[in-house]
Short mmCIF file of C-alpha atoms in Angstrom, two decimals:
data_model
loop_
_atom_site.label_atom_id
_atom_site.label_comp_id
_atom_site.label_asym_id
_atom_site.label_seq_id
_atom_site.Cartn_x
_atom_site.Cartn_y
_atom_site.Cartn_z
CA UNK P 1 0.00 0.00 0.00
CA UNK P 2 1.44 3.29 -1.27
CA UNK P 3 0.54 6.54 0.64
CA UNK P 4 1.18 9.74 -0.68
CA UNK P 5 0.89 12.81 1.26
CA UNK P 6 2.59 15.93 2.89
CA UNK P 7 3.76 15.89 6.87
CA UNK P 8 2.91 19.47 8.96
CA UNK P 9 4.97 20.11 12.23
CA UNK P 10 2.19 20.99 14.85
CA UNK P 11 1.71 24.99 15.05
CA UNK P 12 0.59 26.28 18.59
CA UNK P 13 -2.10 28.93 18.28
CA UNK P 14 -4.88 30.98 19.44
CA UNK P 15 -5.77 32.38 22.79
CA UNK P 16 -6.38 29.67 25.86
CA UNK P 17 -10.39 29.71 27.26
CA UNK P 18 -10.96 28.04 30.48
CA UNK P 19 -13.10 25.09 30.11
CA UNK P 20 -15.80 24.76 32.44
CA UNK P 21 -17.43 21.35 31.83
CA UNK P 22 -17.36 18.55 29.71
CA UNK P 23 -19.67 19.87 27.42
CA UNK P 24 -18.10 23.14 26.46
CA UNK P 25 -14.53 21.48 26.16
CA UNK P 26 -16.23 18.99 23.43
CA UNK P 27 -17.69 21.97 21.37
CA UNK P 28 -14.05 23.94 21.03
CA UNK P 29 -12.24 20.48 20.74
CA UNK P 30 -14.62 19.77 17.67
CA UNK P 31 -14.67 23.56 16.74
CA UNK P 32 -11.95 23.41 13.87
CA UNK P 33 -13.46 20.03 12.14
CA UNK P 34 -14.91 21.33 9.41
CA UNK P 35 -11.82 23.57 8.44
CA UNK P 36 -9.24 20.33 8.37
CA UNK P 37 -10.40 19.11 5.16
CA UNK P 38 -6.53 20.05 4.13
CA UNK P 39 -4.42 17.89 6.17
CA UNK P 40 -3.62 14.65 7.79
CA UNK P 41 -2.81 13.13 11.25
CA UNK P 42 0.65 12.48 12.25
CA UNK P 43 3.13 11.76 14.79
CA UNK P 44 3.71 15.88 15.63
CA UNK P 45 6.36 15.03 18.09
CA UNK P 46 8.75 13.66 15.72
CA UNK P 47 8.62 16.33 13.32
CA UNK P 48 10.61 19.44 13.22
CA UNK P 49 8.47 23.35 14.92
CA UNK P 50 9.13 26.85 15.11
CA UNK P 51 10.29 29.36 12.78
CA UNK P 52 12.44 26.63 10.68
CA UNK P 53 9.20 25.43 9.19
CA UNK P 54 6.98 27.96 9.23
CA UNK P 55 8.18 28.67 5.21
CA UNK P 56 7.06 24.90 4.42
CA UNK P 57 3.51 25.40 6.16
CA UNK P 58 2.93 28.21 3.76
CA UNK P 59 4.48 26.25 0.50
CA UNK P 60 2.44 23.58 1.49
CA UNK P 61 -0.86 24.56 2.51
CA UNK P 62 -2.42 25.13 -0.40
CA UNK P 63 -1.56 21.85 -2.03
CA UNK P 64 -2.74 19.74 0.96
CA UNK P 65 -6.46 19.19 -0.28
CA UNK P 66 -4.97 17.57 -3.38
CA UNK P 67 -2.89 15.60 -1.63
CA UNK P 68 -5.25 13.78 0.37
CA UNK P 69 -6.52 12.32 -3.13
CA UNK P 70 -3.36 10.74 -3.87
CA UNK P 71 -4.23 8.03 -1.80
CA UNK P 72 -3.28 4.78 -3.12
CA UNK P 73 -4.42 1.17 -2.08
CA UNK P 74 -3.46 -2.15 -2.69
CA UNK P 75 -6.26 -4.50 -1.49
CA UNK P 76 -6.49 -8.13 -1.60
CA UNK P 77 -9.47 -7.28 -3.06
CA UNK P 78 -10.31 -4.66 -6.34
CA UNK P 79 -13.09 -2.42 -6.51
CA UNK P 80 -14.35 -4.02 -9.66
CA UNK P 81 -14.97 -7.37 -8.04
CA UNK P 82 -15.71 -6.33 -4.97
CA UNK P 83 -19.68 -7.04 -5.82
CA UNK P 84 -21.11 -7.83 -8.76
CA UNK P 85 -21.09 -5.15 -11.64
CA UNK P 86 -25.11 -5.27 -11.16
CA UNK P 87 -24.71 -3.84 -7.43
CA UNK P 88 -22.79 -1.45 -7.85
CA UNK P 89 -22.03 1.88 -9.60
CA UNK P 90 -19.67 4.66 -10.40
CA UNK P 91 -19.03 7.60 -12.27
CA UNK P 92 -15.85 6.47 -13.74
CA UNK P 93 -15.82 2.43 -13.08
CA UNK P 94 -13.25 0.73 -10.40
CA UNK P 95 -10.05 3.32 -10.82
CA UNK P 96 -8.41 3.89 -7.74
CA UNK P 97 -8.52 7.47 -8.22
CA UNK P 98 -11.60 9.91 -9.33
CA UNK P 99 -14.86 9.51 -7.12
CA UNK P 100 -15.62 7.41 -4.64
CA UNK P 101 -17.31 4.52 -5.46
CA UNK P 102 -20.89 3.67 -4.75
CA UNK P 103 -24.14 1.03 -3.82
CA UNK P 104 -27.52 0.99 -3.43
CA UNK P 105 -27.65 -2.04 -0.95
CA UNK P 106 -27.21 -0.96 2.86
CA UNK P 107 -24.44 -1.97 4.87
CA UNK P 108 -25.32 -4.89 5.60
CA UNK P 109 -26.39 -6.40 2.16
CA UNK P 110 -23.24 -5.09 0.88
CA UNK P 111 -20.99 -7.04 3.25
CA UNK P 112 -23.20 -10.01 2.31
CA UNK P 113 -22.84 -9.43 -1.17
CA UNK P 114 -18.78 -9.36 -1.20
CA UNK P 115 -16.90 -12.32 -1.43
CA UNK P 116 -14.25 -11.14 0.81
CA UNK P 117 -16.46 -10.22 3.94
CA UNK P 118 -18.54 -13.56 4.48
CA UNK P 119 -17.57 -14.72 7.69
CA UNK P 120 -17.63 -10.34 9.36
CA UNK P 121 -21.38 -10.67 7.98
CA UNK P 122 -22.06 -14.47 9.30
CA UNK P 123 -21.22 -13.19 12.58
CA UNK P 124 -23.38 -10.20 12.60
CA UNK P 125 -26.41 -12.65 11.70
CA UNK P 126 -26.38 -13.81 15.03
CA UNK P 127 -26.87 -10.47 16.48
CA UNK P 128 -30.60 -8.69 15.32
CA UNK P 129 -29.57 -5.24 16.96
CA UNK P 130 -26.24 -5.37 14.69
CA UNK P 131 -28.42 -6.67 11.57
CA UNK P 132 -30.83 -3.55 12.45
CA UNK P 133 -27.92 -1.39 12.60
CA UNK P 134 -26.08 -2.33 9.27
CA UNK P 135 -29.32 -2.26 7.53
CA UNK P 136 -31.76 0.44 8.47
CA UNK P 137 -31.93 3.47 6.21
CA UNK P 138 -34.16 5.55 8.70
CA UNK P 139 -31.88 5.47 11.90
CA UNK P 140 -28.65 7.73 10.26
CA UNK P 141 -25.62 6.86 8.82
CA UNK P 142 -23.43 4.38 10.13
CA UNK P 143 -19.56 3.81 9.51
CA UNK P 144 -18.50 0.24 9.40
CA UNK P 145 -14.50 -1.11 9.70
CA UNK P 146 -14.96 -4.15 8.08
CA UNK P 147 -12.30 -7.09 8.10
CA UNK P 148 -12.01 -8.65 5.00
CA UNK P 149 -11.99 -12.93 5.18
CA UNK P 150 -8.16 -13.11 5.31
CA UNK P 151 -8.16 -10.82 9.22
CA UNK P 152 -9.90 -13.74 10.64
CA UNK P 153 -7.64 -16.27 9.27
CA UNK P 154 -4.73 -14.40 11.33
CA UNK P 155 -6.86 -15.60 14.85
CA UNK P 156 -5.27 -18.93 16.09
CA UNK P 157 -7.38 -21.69 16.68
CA UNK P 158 -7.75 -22.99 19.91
CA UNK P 159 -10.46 -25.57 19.62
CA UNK P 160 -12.60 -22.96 21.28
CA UNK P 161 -15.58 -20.80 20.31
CA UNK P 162 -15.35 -16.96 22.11
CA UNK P 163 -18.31 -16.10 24.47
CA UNK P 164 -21.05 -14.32 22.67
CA UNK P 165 -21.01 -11.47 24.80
CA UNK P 166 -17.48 -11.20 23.50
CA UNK P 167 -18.19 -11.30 19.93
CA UNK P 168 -21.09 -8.63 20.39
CA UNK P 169 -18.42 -6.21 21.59
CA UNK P 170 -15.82 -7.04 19.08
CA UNK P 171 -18.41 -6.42 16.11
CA UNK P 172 -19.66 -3.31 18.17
CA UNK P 173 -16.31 -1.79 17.79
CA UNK P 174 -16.29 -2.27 14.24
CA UNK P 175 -18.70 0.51 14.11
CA UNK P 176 -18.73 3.79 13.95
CA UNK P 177 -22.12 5.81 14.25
CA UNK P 178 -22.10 8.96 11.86
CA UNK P 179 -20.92 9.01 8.45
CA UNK P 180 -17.48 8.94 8.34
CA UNK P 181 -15.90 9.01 4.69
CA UNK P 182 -11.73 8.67 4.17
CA UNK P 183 -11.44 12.14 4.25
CA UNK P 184 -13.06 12.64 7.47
CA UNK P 185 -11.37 9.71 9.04
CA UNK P 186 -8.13 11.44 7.98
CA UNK P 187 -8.51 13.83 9.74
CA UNK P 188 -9.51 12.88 13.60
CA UNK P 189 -7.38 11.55 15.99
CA UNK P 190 -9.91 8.98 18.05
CA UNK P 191 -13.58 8.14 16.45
CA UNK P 192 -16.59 6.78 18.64
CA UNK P 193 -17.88 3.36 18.29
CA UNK P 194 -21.18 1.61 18.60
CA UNK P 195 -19.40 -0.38 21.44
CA UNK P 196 -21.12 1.51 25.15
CA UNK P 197 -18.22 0.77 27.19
CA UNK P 198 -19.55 0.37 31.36
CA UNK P 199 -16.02 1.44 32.55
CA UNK P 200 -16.24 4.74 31.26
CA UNK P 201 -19.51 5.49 32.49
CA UNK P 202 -21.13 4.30 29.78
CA UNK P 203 -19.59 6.50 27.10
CA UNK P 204 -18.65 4.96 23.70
CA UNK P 205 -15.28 3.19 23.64
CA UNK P 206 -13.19 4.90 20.96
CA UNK P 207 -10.74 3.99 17.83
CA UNK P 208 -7.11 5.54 17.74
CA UNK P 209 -6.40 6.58 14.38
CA UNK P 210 -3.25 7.54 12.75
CA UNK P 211 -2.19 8.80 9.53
CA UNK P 212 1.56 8.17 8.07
CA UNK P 213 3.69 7.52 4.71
CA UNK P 214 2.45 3.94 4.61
CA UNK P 215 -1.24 3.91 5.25
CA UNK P 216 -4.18 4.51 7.81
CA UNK P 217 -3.80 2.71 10.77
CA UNK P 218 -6.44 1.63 13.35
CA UNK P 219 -5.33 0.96 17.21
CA UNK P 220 -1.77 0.71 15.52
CA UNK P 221 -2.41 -2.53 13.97
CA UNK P 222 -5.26 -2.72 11.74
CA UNK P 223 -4.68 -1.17 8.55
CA UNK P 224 -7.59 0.51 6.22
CA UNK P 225 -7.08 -1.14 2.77
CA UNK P 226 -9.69 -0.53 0.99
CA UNK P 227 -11.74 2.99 1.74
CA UNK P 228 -14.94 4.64 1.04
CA UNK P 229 -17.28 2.16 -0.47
CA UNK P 230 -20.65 4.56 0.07
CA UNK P 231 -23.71 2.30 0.58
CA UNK P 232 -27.45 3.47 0.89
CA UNK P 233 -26.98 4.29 4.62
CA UNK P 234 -23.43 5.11 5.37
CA UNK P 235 -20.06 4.22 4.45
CA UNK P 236 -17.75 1.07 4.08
CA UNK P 237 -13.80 0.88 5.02
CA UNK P 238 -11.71 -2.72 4.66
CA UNK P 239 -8.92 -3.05 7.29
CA UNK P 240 -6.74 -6.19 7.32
CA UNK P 241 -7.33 -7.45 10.77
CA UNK P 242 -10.14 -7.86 13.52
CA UNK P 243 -10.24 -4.49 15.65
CA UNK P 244 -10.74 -6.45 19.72
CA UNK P 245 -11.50 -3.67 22.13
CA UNK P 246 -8.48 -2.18 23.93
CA UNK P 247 -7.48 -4.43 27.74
CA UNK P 248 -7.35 -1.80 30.99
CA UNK P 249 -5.02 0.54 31.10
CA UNK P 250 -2.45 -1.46 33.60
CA UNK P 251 -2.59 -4.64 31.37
CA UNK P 252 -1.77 -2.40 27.99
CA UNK P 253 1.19 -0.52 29.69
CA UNK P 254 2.42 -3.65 31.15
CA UNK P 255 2.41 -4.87 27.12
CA UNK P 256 5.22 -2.98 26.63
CA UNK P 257 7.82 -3.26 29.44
CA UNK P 258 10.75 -1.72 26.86
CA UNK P 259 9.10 1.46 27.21
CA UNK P 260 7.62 1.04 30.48
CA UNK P 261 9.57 -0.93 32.51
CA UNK P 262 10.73 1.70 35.33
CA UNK P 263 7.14 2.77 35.86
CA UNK P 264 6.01 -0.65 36.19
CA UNK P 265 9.05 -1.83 38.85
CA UNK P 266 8.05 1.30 40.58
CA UNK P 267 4.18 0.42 40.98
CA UNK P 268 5.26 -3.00 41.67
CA UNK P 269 7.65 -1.58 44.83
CA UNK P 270 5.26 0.55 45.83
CA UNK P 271 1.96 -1.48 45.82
CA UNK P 272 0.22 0.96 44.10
CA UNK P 273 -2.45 0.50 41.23
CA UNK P 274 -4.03 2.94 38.94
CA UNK P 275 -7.31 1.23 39.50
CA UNK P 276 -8.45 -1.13 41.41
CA UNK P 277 -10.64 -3.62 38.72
CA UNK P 278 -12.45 -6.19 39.93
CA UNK P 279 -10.86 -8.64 36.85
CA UNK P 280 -7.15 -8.58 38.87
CA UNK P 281 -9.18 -8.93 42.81
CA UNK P 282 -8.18 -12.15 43.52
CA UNK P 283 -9.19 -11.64 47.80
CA UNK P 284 -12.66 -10.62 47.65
CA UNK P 285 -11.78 -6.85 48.65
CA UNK P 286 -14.31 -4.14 48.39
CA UNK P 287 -15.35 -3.26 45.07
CA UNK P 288 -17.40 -0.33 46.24
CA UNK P 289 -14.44 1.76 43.67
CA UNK P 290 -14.59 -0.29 41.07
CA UNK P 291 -18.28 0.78 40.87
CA UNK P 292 -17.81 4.26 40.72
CA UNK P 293 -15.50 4.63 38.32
CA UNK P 294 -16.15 6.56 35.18
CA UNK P 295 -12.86 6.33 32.94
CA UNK P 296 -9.03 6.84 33.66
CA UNK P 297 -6.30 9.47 32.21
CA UNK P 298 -3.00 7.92 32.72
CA UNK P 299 0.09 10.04 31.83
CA UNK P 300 2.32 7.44 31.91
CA UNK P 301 6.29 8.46 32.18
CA UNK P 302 8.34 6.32 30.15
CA UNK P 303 12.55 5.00 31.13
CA UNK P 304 13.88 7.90 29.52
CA UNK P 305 10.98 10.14 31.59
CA UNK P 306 12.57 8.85 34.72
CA UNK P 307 16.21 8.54 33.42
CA UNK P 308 16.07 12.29 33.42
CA UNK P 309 15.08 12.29 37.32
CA UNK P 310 18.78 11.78 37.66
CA UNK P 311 20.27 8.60 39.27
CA UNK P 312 20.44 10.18 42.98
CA UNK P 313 16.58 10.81 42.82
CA UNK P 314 16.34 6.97 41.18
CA UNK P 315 18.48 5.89 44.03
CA UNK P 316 16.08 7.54 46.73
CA UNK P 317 13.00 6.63 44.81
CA UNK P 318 13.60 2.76 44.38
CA UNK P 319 16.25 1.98 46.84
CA UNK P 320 14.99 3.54 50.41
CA UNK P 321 12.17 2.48 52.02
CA UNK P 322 11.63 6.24 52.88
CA UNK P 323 11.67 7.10 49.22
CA UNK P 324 9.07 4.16 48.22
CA UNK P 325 6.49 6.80 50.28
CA UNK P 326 7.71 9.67 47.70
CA UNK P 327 7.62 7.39 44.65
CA UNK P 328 4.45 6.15 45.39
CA UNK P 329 3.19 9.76 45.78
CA UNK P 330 4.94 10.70 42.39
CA UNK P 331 2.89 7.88 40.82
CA UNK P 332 -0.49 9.32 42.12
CA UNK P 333 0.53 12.79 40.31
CA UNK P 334 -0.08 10.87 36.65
CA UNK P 335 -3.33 9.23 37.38
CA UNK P 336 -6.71 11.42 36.66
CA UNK P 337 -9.77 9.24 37.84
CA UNK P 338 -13.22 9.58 36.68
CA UNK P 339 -12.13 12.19 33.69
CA UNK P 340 -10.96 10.54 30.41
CA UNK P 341 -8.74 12.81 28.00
CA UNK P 342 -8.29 12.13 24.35
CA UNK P 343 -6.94 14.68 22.48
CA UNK P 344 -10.10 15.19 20.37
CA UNK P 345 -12.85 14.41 23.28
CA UNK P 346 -13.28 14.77 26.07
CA UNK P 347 -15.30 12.05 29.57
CA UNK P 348 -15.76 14.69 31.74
CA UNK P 349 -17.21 13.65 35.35
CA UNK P 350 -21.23 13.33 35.13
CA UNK P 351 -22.92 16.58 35.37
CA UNK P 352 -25.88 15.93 38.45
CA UNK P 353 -28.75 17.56 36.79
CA UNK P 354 -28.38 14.99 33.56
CA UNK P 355 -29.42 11.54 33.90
CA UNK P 356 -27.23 9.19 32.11
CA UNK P 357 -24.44 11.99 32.41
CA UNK P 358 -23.50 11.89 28.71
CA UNK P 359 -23.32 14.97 27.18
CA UNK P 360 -22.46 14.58 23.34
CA UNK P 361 -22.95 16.53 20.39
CA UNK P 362 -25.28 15.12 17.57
CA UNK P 363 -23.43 14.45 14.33
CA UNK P 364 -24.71 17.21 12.27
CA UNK P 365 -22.66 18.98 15.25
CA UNK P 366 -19.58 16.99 14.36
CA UNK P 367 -20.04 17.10 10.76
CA UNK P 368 -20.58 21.21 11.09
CA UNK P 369 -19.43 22.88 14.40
CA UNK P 370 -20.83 26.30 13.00
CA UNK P 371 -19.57 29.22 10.91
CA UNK P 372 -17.20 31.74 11.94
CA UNK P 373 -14.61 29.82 13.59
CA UNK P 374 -11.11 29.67 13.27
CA UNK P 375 -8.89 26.59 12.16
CA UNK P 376 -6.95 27.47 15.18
CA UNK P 377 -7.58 26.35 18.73
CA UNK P 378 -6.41 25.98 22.23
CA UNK P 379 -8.38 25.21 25.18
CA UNK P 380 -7.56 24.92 28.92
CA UNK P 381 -8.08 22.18 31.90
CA UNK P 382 -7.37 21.33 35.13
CA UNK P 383 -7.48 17.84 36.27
CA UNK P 384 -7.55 16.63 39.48
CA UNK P 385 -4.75 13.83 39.65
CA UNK P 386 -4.88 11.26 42.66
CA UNK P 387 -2.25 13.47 45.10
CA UNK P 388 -4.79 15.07 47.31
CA UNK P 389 -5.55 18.43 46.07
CA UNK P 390 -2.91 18.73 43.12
CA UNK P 391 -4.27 19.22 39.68
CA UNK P 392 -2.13 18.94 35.98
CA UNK P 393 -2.97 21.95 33.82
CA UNK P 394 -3.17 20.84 30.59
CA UNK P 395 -3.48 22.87 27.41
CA UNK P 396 -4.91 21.53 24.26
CA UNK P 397 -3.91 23.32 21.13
CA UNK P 398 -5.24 22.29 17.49
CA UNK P 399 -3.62 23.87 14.21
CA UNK P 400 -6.03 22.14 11.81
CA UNK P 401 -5.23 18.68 12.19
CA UNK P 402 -2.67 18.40 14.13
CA UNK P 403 -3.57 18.49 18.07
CA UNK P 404 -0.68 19.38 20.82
CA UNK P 405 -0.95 18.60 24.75
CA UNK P 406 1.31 20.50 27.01
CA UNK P 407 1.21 19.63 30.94
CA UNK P 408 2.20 22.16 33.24
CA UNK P 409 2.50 24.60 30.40
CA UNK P 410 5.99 22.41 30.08
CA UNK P 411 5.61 18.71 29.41
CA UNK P 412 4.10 17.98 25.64
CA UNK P 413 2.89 14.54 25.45
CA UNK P 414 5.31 12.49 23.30
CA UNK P 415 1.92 9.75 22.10
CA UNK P 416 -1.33 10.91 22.52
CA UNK P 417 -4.75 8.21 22.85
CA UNK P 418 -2.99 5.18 23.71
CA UNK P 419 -6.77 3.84 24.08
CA UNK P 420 -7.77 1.07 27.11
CA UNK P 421 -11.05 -0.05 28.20
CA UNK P 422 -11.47 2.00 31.07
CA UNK P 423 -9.65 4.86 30.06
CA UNK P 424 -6.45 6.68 27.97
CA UNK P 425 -2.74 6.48 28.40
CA UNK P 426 -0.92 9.77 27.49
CA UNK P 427 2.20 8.64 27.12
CA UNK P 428 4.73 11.53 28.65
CA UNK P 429 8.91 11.52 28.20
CA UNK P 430 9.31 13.96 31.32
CA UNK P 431 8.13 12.68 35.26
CA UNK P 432 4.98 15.22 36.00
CA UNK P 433 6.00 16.81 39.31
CA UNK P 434 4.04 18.78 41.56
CA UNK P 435 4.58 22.39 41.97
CA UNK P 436 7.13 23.85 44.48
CA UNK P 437 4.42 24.43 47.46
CA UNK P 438 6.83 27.50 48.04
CA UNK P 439 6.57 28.52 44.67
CA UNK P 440 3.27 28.11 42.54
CA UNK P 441 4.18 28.10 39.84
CA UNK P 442 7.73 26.68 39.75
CA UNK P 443 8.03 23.58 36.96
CA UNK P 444 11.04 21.43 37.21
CA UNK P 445 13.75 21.66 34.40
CA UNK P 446 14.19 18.18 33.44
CA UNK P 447 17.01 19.64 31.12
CA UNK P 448 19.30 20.10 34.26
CA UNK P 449 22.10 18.08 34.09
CA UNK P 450 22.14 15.85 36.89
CA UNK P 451 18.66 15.81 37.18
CA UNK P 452 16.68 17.33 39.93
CA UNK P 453 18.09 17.09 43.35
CA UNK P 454 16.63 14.39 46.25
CA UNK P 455 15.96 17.38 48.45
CA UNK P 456 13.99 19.86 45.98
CA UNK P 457 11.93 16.30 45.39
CA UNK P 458 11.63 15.91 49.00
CA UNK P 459 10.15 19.51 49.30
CA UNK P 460 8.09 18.96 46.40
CA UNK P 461 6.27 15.70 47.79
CA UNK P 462 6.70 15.75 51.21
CA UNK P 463 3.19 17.37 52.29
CA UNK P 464 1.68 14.24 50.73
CA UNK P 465 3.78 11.81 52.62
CA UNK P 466 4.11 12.46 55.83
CA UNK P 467 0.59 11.12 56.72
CA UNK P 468 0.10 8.56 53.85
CA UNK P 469 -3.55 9.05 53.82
CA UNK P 470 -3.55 11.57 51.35
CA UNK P 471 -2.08 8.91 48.70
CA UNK P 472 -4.04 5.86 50.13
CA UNK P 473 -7.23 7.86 50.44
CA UNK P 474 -6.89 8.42 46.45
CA UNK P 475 -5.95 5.06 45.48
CA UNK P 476 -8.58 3.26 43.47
#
């Protein structure tokens, strides 16, 4: 699969508004939609900013919206025989490039009619809310991620058939509500799925999508291969493999001990959990938290992150059993409970005069956030992390596209929407440390060589250590 496109640095702009609910954050998060037509998702962090490239934005600019049509895809299946020539039409037959191509069956009889999606559609039989779904024309358009025959051949067999409650949420993911075509896709950095997902109060479990110079990519793994087949009532995109909704967010950091290996030896030392989920409570505890949960930010701090601590903090952190109090503290800085941040939505906590809590705009909202707004965007929060009354400030600023979080008006996160079931990981290459309680609004320099001294971490922590409740009292 050949993809052809032009890579923007991330541009800060525009004046910070203080959000004060979930609601409001949603609108101005969603506000520049409709103006991103022009350009495509990437990693921002890796690419050059500032004045060296503010030439090339210019130069470029103009030629994104062309750009995004030199799309190129190499399916296991063509157009042309993706149904038969009776099904389907288009203005200028199967060529990849030119207008997207089109059916009058729904959804649903389209994936029946393919021969490369049988056994996505035999497994949507068995479900008459799905089938209802895929095939009504009067309930909206629906997107569908469909794998073609050859994703499910990747699943080992184990002699034993999944749990149908299992399935139901697997083929629930698979679906997007809304229409969603290629170019719209393109552009956002998480999408909302048909799957209701109870750990995040509810709230629709979400897609990670990313853009780069080899394709679209789905959760990281599940590539789109064959894009916008529009059916009577919504759209169609082939990936290559089965989308399974995201584990918690302790089992998906502990997937990846290269990057995370520090933070997870330090919440093994330390005893302490993000959550506490009643899948891991092997003694019958109280799962009175477990309840009341409502979605998890994580900003989790990867080796390098505490590599730049210095090795005399490491030293005091890991290796005293008076710094295993600190560290454990530290940890409780990077957890937000009950608020869910993705870069391009927003869980807030449950306003108390709605019912179910969920305050989301409509699709036509999506689609069209109004006139008069600017492609530029930044928005302010304060989250309350699980170290008593100590709050990250995070600032969310969108340049079209291309979305930039910056904690502590220092910190930018290095990979944004690392999605889990019960919440996000924001995955951060500095340690989050609170304020100097002598000094507001002090931010460590993790550029100091050495890295920051065990006393100024001392000073920085100790009011929430000295006790203990304050970090046990917060513990999920």
């Amino acid at each position: 699969m050949r993809y052809s496109t032009t890579l923007l640095p991330l541009v800060a702009a525009a004046t910070a508004v203080v959000i004060p609910d979930e609601a409001t954050a949603k609108q101005l998060v969603l506000d520049a939609e409709r103006h991103a037509e022009k350009t495509v998702s990437s990693w921002w962090h890796s690419l050059p900013s500032g004045d060296d490239v503010s030439d090339a934005i210019e130069r470029q600019a103009a030629e994104l919206h062309s750009l995004l049509r030199e799309i190129e895809v190499d399916s296991e299946f063509g157009v042309s025989d993706f149904f038969a020539p009776s099904d389907a039409t288009s203005g200028h037959g199967p060529h990849r490039h030119g207008p997207p191509h089109c059916t009058n069956l729904t959804i649903y009889e389209s994936i029946h009619a393919s021969n490369y999606t049988k056994k996505f559609a035999q497994l949507v039989d068995d479900f008459p809310d799905l089938v209802e779904k895929l095939n009504s024309t009067s309930a909206g358009n629906v997107t569908a991620f469909v794998p073609s025959d050859r994703a499910f051949e990747k699943i080992p067999d184990h002699g034993r058939k999944p749990p149908r409650e299992f399935v139901e949420k697997v083929l629930q993911y698979h679906i997007v509500p809304g229409f969603y075509p290629a170019g719209r896709v393109l552009k956002a950095h998480t999408l909302p799925t048909a799957l209701e997902e109870e750990a995040l109060g509810g709230r629709p479990q979400r897609l990670r999508v990313r853009a780069g110079l080899f394709g679209v990519w789905l959760n990281g793994y599940s590539k789109v291969v064959f894009p916008n087949l529009f059916t009577g009532n919504g759209v169609v995109h082939g990936v290559d493999s089965i989308l399974v909704p995201p584990p918690p967010v302790e089992r998906l950091i502990s997937l990846f001990p290269t990057k995370f290996s520090t933070l997870l030896l330090a919440a093994e030392k330390t005893g302490f959990k993000h959550h506490h989920h009643s899948d891991d409570d092997d003694d019958g505890g109280d799962d009175s938290h477990a309840e009341k949960l409502t979605g998890l930010t994580v900003f989790a701090p990867t080796n390098l992150a505490f590599k730049k601590l210095g090795p005399r903090a490491n030293a005091f952190l890991f290796n005293t059993e008076k710094g295993l109090g600190y560290l454990k503290a530290l940890l409780a800085y990077h957890v937000v409970a009950n608020q869910t941040l993705y870069s391009d939505e927003f869980y807030g906590k449950k306003k108390e005069e709605e019912e179910d809590g969920n305050v989301l705009l409509s699709d036509e909202e999506v689609a069209d956030p109004g006139t008069g707004s600017s492609a530029t965007n930044h928005y302010h929060l304060d989250l309350p992390t699980l170290l008593g009354d100590k709050h990250i400030a995070v600032d969310v600023s969108r340049w079209f596209g291309f979305i930039r979080i910056r904690l502590n008006g220092a910190v930018d996160v290095a990979i944004q929407d690392a999605v889990a079931k019960d919440g996000v990981v924001q995955v951060v290459d500095s340690v989050l440390i609170p304020p100097h309680p002598h000094h507001k609004d002090s931010v460590w320099d993790d550029e100091v060589d050495g890295g920051i001294s065990v006393e100024e971490l001392i000073e920085r922590l100790e009011p929430f250590v000295e006790g203990h409740d304050a970090v046990e009292a917060g513990e999920l």
